[in-house]
PDB file of C-alpha atoms in Angstrom:
ATOM      1  CA  MET A1071      15.923  51.274  60.684  1.00 70.00           C
ATOM      2  CA  GLN A1072      19.497  52.184  61.476  1.00 89.00           C
ATOM      3  CA  LYS A1073      21.546  53.519  58.527  1.00 94.00           C
ATOM      4  CA  SER A1074      24.576  51.589  59.832  1.00 95.00           C
ATOM      5  CA  ALA A1075      22.738  48.251  59.745  1.00 97.00           C
ATOM      6  CA  PRO A1076      24.342  45.784  57.426  1.00 98.00           C
ATOM      7  CA  ILE A1077      23.343  44.708  53.898  1.00 98.00           C
ATOM      8  CA  GLY A1078      22.620  41.080  53.736  1.00 98.00           C
ATOM      9  CA  ILE A1079      23.447  39.164  50.516  1.00 98.00           C
ATOM     10  CA  PHE A1080      22.798  35.421  49.802  1.00 98.00           C
ATOM     11  CA  ASP A1081      23.325  32.982  47.053  1.00 96.00           C
ATOM     12  CA  SER A1082      23.115  29.231  46.675  1.00 92.00           C
ATOM     13  CA  GLY A1083      26.979  29.151  46.960  1.00 90.00           C
ATOM     14  CA  ILE A1084      29.980  31.250  46.279  1.00 90.00           C
ATOM     15  CA  GLY A1085      28.893  32.797  42.782  1.00 91.00           C
ATOM     16  CA  GLY A1086      27.005  35.657  44.516  1.00 95.00           C
ATOM     17  CA  LEU A1087      30.193  37.022  45.682  1.00 96.00           C
ATOM     18  CA  THR A1088      30.438  38.674  42.313  1.00 96.00           C
ATOM     19  CA  VAL A1089      27.410  40.728  43.395  1.00 97.00           C
ATOM     20  CA  ALA A1090      28.906  41.278  46.905  1.00 97.00           C
ATOM     21  CA  HIS A1091      32.159  42.668  45.237  1.00 97.00           C
ATOM     22  CA  ALA A1092      30.213  44.920  42.973  1.00 97.00           C
ATOM     23  CA  ILE A1093      28.260  46.264  46.028  1.00 98.00           C
ATOM     24  CA  LYS A1094      31.394  46.767  48.067  1.00 97.00           C
ATOM     25  CA  ASN A1095      32.806  48.858  45.187  1.00 97.00           C
ATOM     26  CA  ALA A1096      29.737  50.841  44.778  1.00 98.00           C
ATOM     27  CA  LEU A1097      29.082  51.264  48.430  1.00 98.00           C
ATOM     28  CA  PRO A1098      32.512  51.027  50.268  1.00 97.00           C
ATOM     29  CA  ASN A1099      31.231  52.431  53.626  1.00 97.00           C
ATOM     30  CA  GLU A1100      28.347  49.800  53.957  1.00 98.00           C
ATOM     31  CA  ASN A1101      28.806  46.772  56.184  1.00 98.00           C
ATOM     32  CA  LEU A1102      27.998  43.489  54.356  1.00 98.00           C
ATOM     33  CA  ILE A1103      27.000  40.065  55.533  1.00 98.00           C
ATOM     34  CA  TYR A1104      27.158  37.290  52.900  1.00 98.00           C
ATOM     35  CA  PHE A1105      25.564  33.923  53.161  1.00 98.00           C
ATOM     36  CA  GLY A1106      26.377  31.117  50.724  1.00 95.00           C
ATOM     37  CA  ASP A1107      24.261  28.023  51.047  1.00 95.00           C
ATOM     38  CA  THR A1108      27.100  25.712  49.846  1.00 92.00           C
ATOM     39  CA  ALA A1109      25.622  22.735  51.473  1.00 93.00           C
ATOM     40  CA  HIS A1110      22.717  22.735  49.040  1.00 92.00           C
ATOM     41  CA  LEU A1111      24.261  24.130  45.819  1.00 86.00           C
ATOM     42  CA  PRO A1112      23.416  24.334  42.984  1.00 86.00           C
ATOM     43  CA  TYR A1113      19.855  25.817  43.234  1.00 89.00           C
ATOM     44  CA  GLY A1114      19.592  25.671  39.498  1.00 84.00           C
ATOM     45  CA  ASP A1115      18.205  22.125  39.342  1.00 84.00           C
ATOM     46  CA  LYS A1116      16.066  22.287  42.540  1.00 91.00           C
ATOM     47  CA  SER A1117      12.386  22.627  42.700  1.00 93.00           C
ATOM     48  CA  THR A1118      10.722  25.934  43.430  1.00 93.00           C
ATOM     49  CA  ALA A1119       9.406  24.713  46.793  1.00 96.00           C
ATOM     50  CA  THR A1120      12.923  23.554  47.854  1.00 95.00           C
ATOM     51  CA  ILE A1121      14.476  26.795  46.965  1.00 95.00           C
ATOM     52  CA  GLN A1122      11.806  28.779  48.900  1.00 96.00           C
ATOM     53  CA  ALA A1123      12.421  26.694  51.917  1.00 96.00           C
ATOM     54  CA  TYR A1124      16.086  27.354  51.900  1.00 96.00           C
ATOM     55  CA  ALA A1125      15.539  31.059  51.162  1.00 97.00           C
ATOM     56  CA  VAL A1126      13.350  31.635  54.168  1.00 97.00           C
ATOM     57  CA  LYS A1127      15.867  29.964  56.510  1.00 97.00           C
ATOM     58  CA  ILE A1128      18.638  32.206  55.194  1.00 98.00           C
ATOM     59  CA  ALA A1129      16.388  35.266  55.393  1.00 98.00           C
ATOM     60  CA  ASP A1130      15.887  34.509  59.028  1.00 97.00           C
ATOM     61  CA  PHE A1131      19.583  34.268  59.557  1.00 97.00           C
ATOM     62  CA  LEU A1132      20.095  37.736  57.905  1.00 98.00           C
ATOM     63  CA  LEU A1133      17.174  39.294  59.841  1.00 98.00           C
ATOM     64  CA  GLN A1134      18.857  38.005  63.054  1.00 97.00           C
ATOM     65  CA  GLN A1135      21.968  39.958  61.970  1.00 97.00           C
ATOM     66  CA  GLY A1136      19.925  43.053  61.695  1.00 97.00           C
ATOM     67  CA  CYS A1137      20.220  43.571  57.905  1.00 98.00           C
ATOM     68  CA  LYS A1138      18.301  46.610  56.470  1.00 98.00           C
ATOM     69  CA  VAL A1139      18.354  45.113  53.054  1.00 98.00           C
ATOM     70  CA  ILE A1140      18.562  41.524  51.799  1.00 98.00           C
ATOM     71  CA  VAL A1141      19.833  41.082  48.286  1.00 98.00           C
ATOM     72  CA  ILE A1142      18.995  37.738  46.501  1.00 98.00           C
ATOM     73  CA  ALA A1143      22.376  37.377  44.676  1.00 97.00           C
ATOM     74  CA  CYS A1144      21.144  34.329  42.791  1.00 94.00           C
ATOM     75  CA  ASN A1145      18.964  34.213  39.650  1.00 91.00           C
ATOM     76  CA  SER A1146      17.355  30.966  40.459  1.00 91.00           C
ATOM     77  CA  ALA A1147      16.414  32.033  43.972  1.00 94.00           C
ATOM     78  CA  SER A1148      15.268  35.369  42.627  1.00 94.00           C
ATOM     79  CA  ALA A1149      12.984  33.576  40.208  1.00 91.00           C
ATOM     80  CA  ALA A1150      11.674  31.046  42.768  1.00 93.00           C
ATOM     81  CA  ALA A1151      11.411  32.937  46.116  1.00 95.00           C
ATOM     82  CA  ASN A1152      11.293  36.745  45.521  1.00 96.00           C
ATOM     83  CA  GLU A1153       7.646  37.210  46.067  1.00 95.00           C
ATOM     84  CA  LEU A1154       7.462  34.765  49.034  1.00 97.00           C
ATOM     85  CA  LEU A1155      10.460  36.513  50.793  1.00 97.00           C
ATOM     86  CA  LYS A1156       8.869  39.958  50.313  1.00 97.00           C
ATOM     87  CA  GLU A1157       5.735  38.675  52.124  1.00 97.00           C
ATOM     88  CA  TYR A1158       7.767  36.855  54.795  1.00 97.00           C
ATOM     89  CA  VAL A1159      10.197  39.640  55.539  1.00 97.00           C
ATOM     90  CA  ALA A1160       7.571  42.351  55.272  1.00 94.00           C
ATOM     91  CA  SER A1161       8.628  45.620  56.946  1.00 93.00           C
ATOM     92  CA  ARG A1162      11.672  44.081  58.684  1.00 96.00           C
ATOM     93  CA  ALA A1163      13.917  44.689  55.632  1.00 97.00           C
ATOM     94  CA  THR A1164      13.858  45.400  52.028  1.00 97.00           C
ATOM     95  CA  ILE A1165      14.189  42.504  49.653  1.00 98.00           C
ATOM     96  CA  ILE A1166      16.209  43.294  46.299  1.00 98.00           C
ATOM     97  CA  ASN A1167      16.944  40.654  43.684  1.00 96.00           C
ATOM     98  CA  VAL A1168      19.194  40.470  40.762  1.00 96.00           C
ATOM     99  CA  ILE A1169      16.353  40.227  38.210  1.00 95.00           C
ATOM    100  CA  GLU A1170      14.259  43.441  38.678  1.00 95.00           C
ATOM    101  CA  PRO A1171      17.326  45.759  38.408  1.00 97.00           C
ATOM    102  CA  MET A1172      18.205  44.179  35.157  1.00 96.00           C
ATOM    103  CA  VAL A1173      14.757  44.266  33.795  1.00 94.00           C
ATOM    104  CA  LYS A1174      14.467  48.015  34.725  1.00 94.00           C
ATOM    105  CA  HIS A1175      17.902  48.632  32.982  1.00 95.00           C
ATOM    106  CA  LEU A1176      16.727  46.875  29.817  1.00 93.00           C
ATOM    107  CA  SER A1177      13.435  48.818  29.795  1.00 90.00           C
ATOM    108  CA  GLU A1178      15.335  52.074  29.962  1.00 92.00           C
ATOM    109  CA  THR A1179      18.207  51.369  27.527  1.00 90.00           C
ATOM    110  CA  CYS A1180      16.986  48.644  24.997  1.00 86.00           C
ATOM    111  CA  ASN A1181      14.025  50.113  23.106  1.00 80.00           C
ATOM    112  CA  GLY A1182      12.569  47.693  20.531  1.00 78.00           C
ATOM    113  CA  GLN A1183      15.577  45.538  20.654  1.00 88.00           C
ATOM    114  CA  SER A1184      16.018  41.687  20.828  1.00 95.00           C
ATOM    115  CA  VAL A1185      17.559  40.445  24.060  1.00 96.00           C
ATOM    116  CA  GLY A1186      19.053  37.130  24.885  1.00 97.00           C
ATOM    117  CA  VAL A1187      19.211  35.569  28.314  1.00 97.00           C
ATOM    118  CA  ILE A1188      21.536  32.772  29.443  1.00 97.00           C
ATOM    119  CA  GLY A1189      21.140  31.072  32.761  1.00 95.00           C
ATOM    120  CA  THR A1190      20.421  27.979  34.776  1.00 91.00           C
ATOM    121  CA  LYS A1191      17.555  25.588  33.960  1.00 91.00           C
ATOM    122  CA  GLN A1192      15.524  26.992  36.946  1.00 88.00           C
ATOM    123  CA  THR A1193      15.980  30.557  35.881  1.00 91.00           C
ATOM    124  CA  VAL A1194      15.180  29.945  32.176  1.00 94.00           C
ATOM    125  CA  ASN A1195      12.294  27.462  32.806  1.00 93.00           C
ATOM    126  CA  SER A1196      10.690  29.954  35.154  1.00 92.00           C
ATOM    127  CA  GLY A1197      10.208  32.323  32.389  1.00 94.00           C
ATOM    128  CA  ILE A1198      10.850  35.165  34.821  1.00 92.00           C
ATOM    129  CA  TYR A1199      12.835  37.319  32.305  1.00 94.00           C
ATOM    130  CA  PRO A1200      10.392  37.224  29.290  1.00 93.00           C
ATOM    131  CA  THR A1201       7.400  37.697  31.678  1.00 94.00           C
ATOM    132  CA  SER A1202       8.944  40.593  33.662  1.00 93.00           C
ATOM    133  CA  ILE A1203      10.201  42.336  30.526  1.00 91.00           C
ATOM    134  CA  ALA A1204       6.958  41.960  28.598  1.00 90.00           C
ATOM    135  CA  SER A1205       5.071  43.612  31.484  1.00 90.00           C
ATOM    136  CA  ILE A1206       7.197  46.698  30.885  1.00 89.00           C
ATOM    137  CA  LYS A1207       8.281  46.518  27.214  1.00 90.00           C
ATOM    138  CA  PRO A1208       5.826  44.393  25.283  1.00 90.00           C
ATOM    139  CA  ASP A1209       7.607  45.024  22.030  1.00 90.00           C
ATOM    140  CA  MET A1210      10.985  43.766  23.211  1.00 92.00           C
ATOM    141  CA  LYS A1211      11.883  40.244  22.035  1.00 93.00           C
ATOM    142  CA  VAL A1212      13.334  37.974  24.687  1.00 95.00           C
ATOM    143  CA  LYS A1213      15.331  34.687  23.772  1.00 95.00           C
ATOM    144  CA  ALA A1214      16.307  32.571  26.839  1.00 96.00           C
ATOM    145  CA  LEU A1215      18.673  29.604  26.711  1.00 97.00           C
ATOM    146  CA  ALA A1216      19.630  27.384  29.591  1.00 96.00           C
ATOM    147  CA  THR A1217      23.378  26.922  29.816  1.00 97.00           C
ATOM    148  CA  PRO A1218      23.834  24.400  32.618  1.00 93.00           C
ATOM    149  CA  LEU A1219      27.422  23.414  31.907  1.00 95.00           C
ATOM    150  CA  LEU A1220      28.825  26.924  32.573  1.00 95.00           C
ATOM    151  CA  VAL A1221      28.429  26.864  36.330  1.00 90.00           C
ATOM    152  CA  PRO A1222      30.370  23.661  36.944  1.00 89.00           C
ATOM    153  CA  MET A1223      32.881  24.674  34.268  1.00 91.00           C
ATOM    154  CA  ILE A1224      33.538  27.950  36.159  1.00 90.00           C
ATOM    155  CA  GLU A1225      33.506  26.329  39.632  1.00 83.00           C
ATOM    156  CA  GLU A1226      36.116  23.797  38.417  1.00 83.00           C
ATOM    157  CA  GLY A1227      38.337  26.571  37.267  1.00 83.00           C
ATOM    158  CA  PHE A1228      37.950  26.108  33.522  1.00 86.00           C
ATOM    159  CA  LEU A1229      37.812  29.802  32.701  1.00 86.00           C
ATOM    160  CA  HIS A1230      40.284  30.876  29.990  1.00 86.00           C
ATOM    161  CA  ASN A1231      41.262  27.644  28.163  1.00 90.00           C
ATOM    162  CA  ARG A1232      40.116  25.600  25.150  1.00 93.00           C
ATOM    163  CA  ILE A1233      37.472  23.720  27.170  1.00 92.00           C
ATOM    164  CA  ALA A1234      35.808  27.033  28.259  1.00 93.00           C
ATOM    165  CA  HIS A1235      36.041  28.424  24.755  1.00 95.00           C
ATOM    166  CA  ASP A1236      34.434  25.370  23.158  1.00 96.00           C
ATOM    167  CA  ILE A1237      31.632  25.209  25.636  1.00 97.00           C
ATOM    168  CA  ILE A1238      30.856  29.049  25.431  1.00 97.00           C
ATOM    169  CA  HIS A1239      30.851  29.073  21.733  1.00 97.00           C
ATOM    170  CA  LYS A1240      28.700  25.969  21.574  1.00 97.00           C
ATOM    171  CA  TYR A1241      26.039  27.698  23.564  1.00 98.00           C
ATOM    172  CA  LEU A1242      26.250  31.091  22.047  1.00 98.00           C
ATOM    173  CA  HIS A1243      26.037  29.657  18.559  1.00 97.00           C
ATOM    174  CA  ASP A1244      22.641  28.147  19.458  1.00 97.00           C
ATOM    175  CA  ASP A1245      19.854  29.220  17.081  1.00 96.00           C
ATOM    176  CA  GLN A1246      17.787  30.494  20.069  1.00 95.00           C
ATOM    177  CA  LEU A1247      20.424  33.359  20.461  1.00 97.00           C
ATOM    178  CA  LYS A1248      20.577  34.358  16.896  1.00 96.00           C
ATOM    179  CA  ASN A1249      20.180  38.027  15.935  1.00 95.00           C
ATOM    180  CA  ILE A1250      20.239  39.438  19.442  1.00 96.00           C
ATOM    181  CA  ASP A1251      21.335  43.038  20.345  1.00 95.00           C
ATOM    182  CA  ALA A1252      22.056  42.427  24.000  1.00 96.00           C
ATOM    183  CA  LEU A1253      22.803  39.406  26.191  1.00 97.00           C
ATOM    184  CA  VAL A1254      21.851  39.175  29.923  1.00 97.00           C
ATOM    185  CA  LEU A1255      24.267  37.092  31.963  1.00 96.00           C
ATOM    186  CA  GLY A1256      21.540  35.514  34.053  1.00 94.00           C
ATOM    187  CA  CYS A1257      23.648  33.844  36.610  1.00 93.00           C
ATOM    188  CA  THR A1258      26.041  35.386  39.084  1.00 92.00           C
ATOM    189  CA  HIS A1259      28.901  33.105  37.945  1.00 92.00           C
ATOM    190  CA  TYR A1260      28.966  34.313  34.471  1.00 95.00           C
ATOM    191  CA  PRO A1261      30.822  37.627  35.100  1.00 94.00           C
ATOM    192  CA  LEU A1262      33.970  35.548  35.347  1.00 93.00           C
ATOM    193  CA  ILE A1263      33.584  34.598  31.623  1.00 95.00           C
ATOM    194  CA  GLN A1264      32.261  37.979  30.552  1.00 95.00           C
ATOM    195  CA  LYS A1265      35.376  38.654  28.533  1.00 94.00           C
ATOM    196  CA  GLU A1266      35.095  35.396  26.623  1.00 96.00           C
ATOM    197  CA  ILE A1267      31.413  36.077  25.889  1.00 97.00           C
ATOM    198  CA  SER A1268      32.222  39.570  24.726  1.00 96.00           C
ATOM    199  CA  ASP A1269      35.076  38.344  22.554  1.00 96.00           C
ATOM    200  CA  TYR A1270      32.693  35.779  20.869  1.00 97.00           C
ATOM    201  CA  TYR A1271      30.362  38.693  19.796  1.00 97.00           C
ATOM    202  CA  LYS A1272      33.303  40.970  18.785  1.00 96.00           C
ATOM    203  CA  GLY A1273      31.331  44.032  20.037  1.00 92.00           C
ATOM    204  CA  ALA A1274      28.219  43.402  18.101  1.00 95.00           C
ATOM    205  CA  VAL A1275      26.235  42.448  21.192  1.00 96.00           C
ATOM    206  CA  ASN A1276      26.027  44.444  24.438  1.00 95.00           C
ATOM    207  CA  VAL A1277      26.781  41.841  27.237  1.00 97.00           C
ATOM    208  CA  LEU A1278      25.146  42.908  30.451  1.00 97.00           C
ATOM    209  CA  ASP A1279      26.426  41.946  33.841  1.00 94.00           C
ATOM    210  CA  SER A1280      23.629  41.787  36.564  1.00 93.00           C
ATOM    211  CA  SER A1281      26.162  42.228  39.533  1.00 95.00           C
ATOM    212  CA  THR A1282      27.148  45.804  38.727  1.00 95.00           C
ATOM    213  CA  ILE A1283      23.583  46.731  37.580  1.00 96.00           C
ATOM    214  CA  THR A1284      22.194  45.409  40.907  1.00 97.00           C
ATOM    215  CA  ALA A1285      24.889  47.264  42.847  1.00 98.00           C
ATOM    216  CA  ASP A1286      23.950  50.512  41.158  1.00 97.00           C
ATOM    217  CA  PHE A1287      20.190  49.898  41.785  1.00 98.00           C
ATOM    218  CA  LEU A1288      20.906  49.160  45.451  1.00 98.00           C
ATOM    219  CA  LYS A1289      22.969  52.351  45.846  1.00 98.00           C
ATOM    220  CA  ASN A1290      20.118  54.371  44.398  1.00 98.00           C
ATOM    221  CA  PHE A1291      17.554  52.674  46.600  1.00 97.00           C
ATOM    222  CA  LEU A1292      19.538  53.515  49.813  1.00 98.00           C
ATOM    223  CA  SER A1293      20.121  57.085  48.744  1.00 97.00           C
ATOM    224  CA  ASP A1294      16.411  57.699  47.804  1.00 97.00           C
ATOM    225  CA  ASN A1295      15.233  56.176  51.180  1.00 97.00           C
ATOM    226  CA  ASP A1296      17.868  57.962  53.314  1.00 97.00           C
ATOM    227  CA  LEU A1297      19.424  54.631  54.345  1.00 97.00           C
ATOM    228  CA  LEU A1298      23.074  55.106  53.257  1.00 97.00           C
ATOM    229  CA  ASN A1299      25.551  54.451  56.085  1.00 96.00           C
ATOM    230  CA  GLU A1300      26.902  57.864  57.069  1.00 92.00           C
ATOM    231  CA  SER A1301      30.124  56.449  58.559  1.00 91.00           C
ATOM    232  CA  GLN A1302      33.275  57.527  56.635  1.00 90.00           C
ATOM    233  CA  ASP A1303      35.096  54.401  57.662  1.00 93.00           C
ATOM    234  CA  GLU A1304      35.357  51.414  55.237  1.00 94.00           C
ATOM    235  CA  GLY A1305      32.557  48.958  55.884  1.00 95.00           C
ATOM    236  CA  LYS A1306      33.127  45.543  57.392  1.00 96.00           C
ATOM    237  CA  SER A1307      32.316  42.441  55.629  1.00 96.00           C
ATOM    238  CA  ARG A1308      31.484  38.925  56.921  1.00 97.00           C
ATOM    239  CA  PHE A1309      31.214  35.857  54.849  1.00 97.00           C
ATOM    240  CA  PHE A1310      29.215  32.744  56.033  1.00 97.00           C
ATOM    241  CA  VAL A1311      28.687  29.439  54.315  1.00 96.00           C
ATOM    242  CA  SER A1312      26.612  26.343  55.280  1.00 95.00           C
ATOM    243  CA  ASP A1313      29.431  24.034  54.393  1.00 94.00           C
ATOM    244  CA  LEU A1314      33.127  24.794  54.244  1.00 93.00           C
ATOM    245  CA  THR A1315      35.726  23.000  52.081  1.00 88.00           C
ATOM    246  CA  ASP A1316      39.120  24.106  50.744  1.00 88.00           C
ATOM    247  CA  SER A1317      37.533  24.340  47.296  1.00 85.00           C
ATOM    248  CA  PHE A1318      34.949  26.881  48.523  1.00 88.00           C
ATOM    249  CA  ALA A1319      37.685  28.880  50.056  1.00 88.00           C
ATOM    250  CA  HIS A1320      39.670  28.962  46.773  1.00 86.00           C
ATOM    251  CA  SER A1321      36.550  29.822  44.753  1.00 88.00           C
ATOM    252  CA  ALA A1322      35.634  32.602  47.175  1.00 92.00           C
ATOM    253  CA  LYS A1323      38.749  34.392  46.397  1.00 91.00           C
ATOM    254  CA  LEU A1324      38.155  33.839  42.650  1.00 89.00           C
ATOM    255  CA  PHE A1325      34.610  35.232  42.652  1.00 92.00           C
ATOM    256  CA  PHE A1326      35.219  38.146  45.130  1.00 95.00           C
ATOM    257  CA  GLY A1327      38.470  39.205  43.540  1.00 91.00           C
ATOM    258  CA  GLU A1328      40.457  39.304  46.784  1.00 91.00           C
ATOM    259  CA  PRO A1329      41.075  37.078  49.770  1.00 92.00           C
ATOM    260  CA  VAL A1330      37.978  36.172  51.770  1.00 94.00           C
ATOM    261  CA  VAL A1331      37.667  34.532  55.290  1.00 96.00           C
ATOM    262  CA  LEU A1332      34.745  32.163  55.168  1.00 96.00           C
ATOM    263  CA  GLU A1333      32.932  31.239  58.529  1.00 96.00           C
ATOM    264  CA  LYS A1334      30.750  28.110  58.644  1.00 95.00           C
ATOM    265  CA  TYR A1335      27.159  28.571  59.914  1.00 95.00           C
ATOM    266  CA  GLN A1336      24.911  25.560  59.878  1.00 89.00           C
ATOM    267  CA  LEU A1337      21.300  26.610  59.347  1.00 83.00           C
ATOM    268  CA  TRP A1338      19.926  23.058  59.399  1.00 72.00           C
ATOM    269  CA  GLU A1339      20.577  20.825  62.314  1.00 59.00           C
TER     270      GLU A1339
END
């Protein structure tokens, strides 16, 4: 496998650009190819079988681009399709998702603590975080809460106003999240409201962002397997979506933190 081969990143839409941006910051010399399945978002309320079908199609596209690693930058797709994609892709590329790096981080840093997880209905109902954490740290308590209003709130631009404040506080005040020591942001949209969430806890709870933890995990993986791009030039990035609208273009800049040129690529005829 060529070290200069790109890193593929995909999500149900634009939210995974928070992961792409973290990867670009951690690995500035790597070439990135992002695919946002904007024609089918959100994945959070889709069935497991439907998400798996979408994920396989996207993986095919990223394999055609010669990607050495495919990052599932979506908690819902990570929960629903990770094992299937590993079998499907096999030796053609390595699959990395946003859940396993977080679980590894928790197992190494949160001994005997109580951890909260917020995410989509698909992610929370899958039980992926409690199950994965229990297999490594049986004594760790995991409390998960579905927070379905946060994604549309963020995508509509309600980030730093009274509406956002009230919705965030309503969720975080839920009994399910009482007495936690750390909170996992189990959706790639949520880093955009990390400050508001941290402010709610006033430093009493460690708020964990899966995008930066995934980027660090990926960097270590590439280094350990001698797959780092040896070019000293800044890596090139391309961004594809399955449906293109002005609102997606606007959101892309918001999530990536800088202007992004989106290219439409229709996977389904």
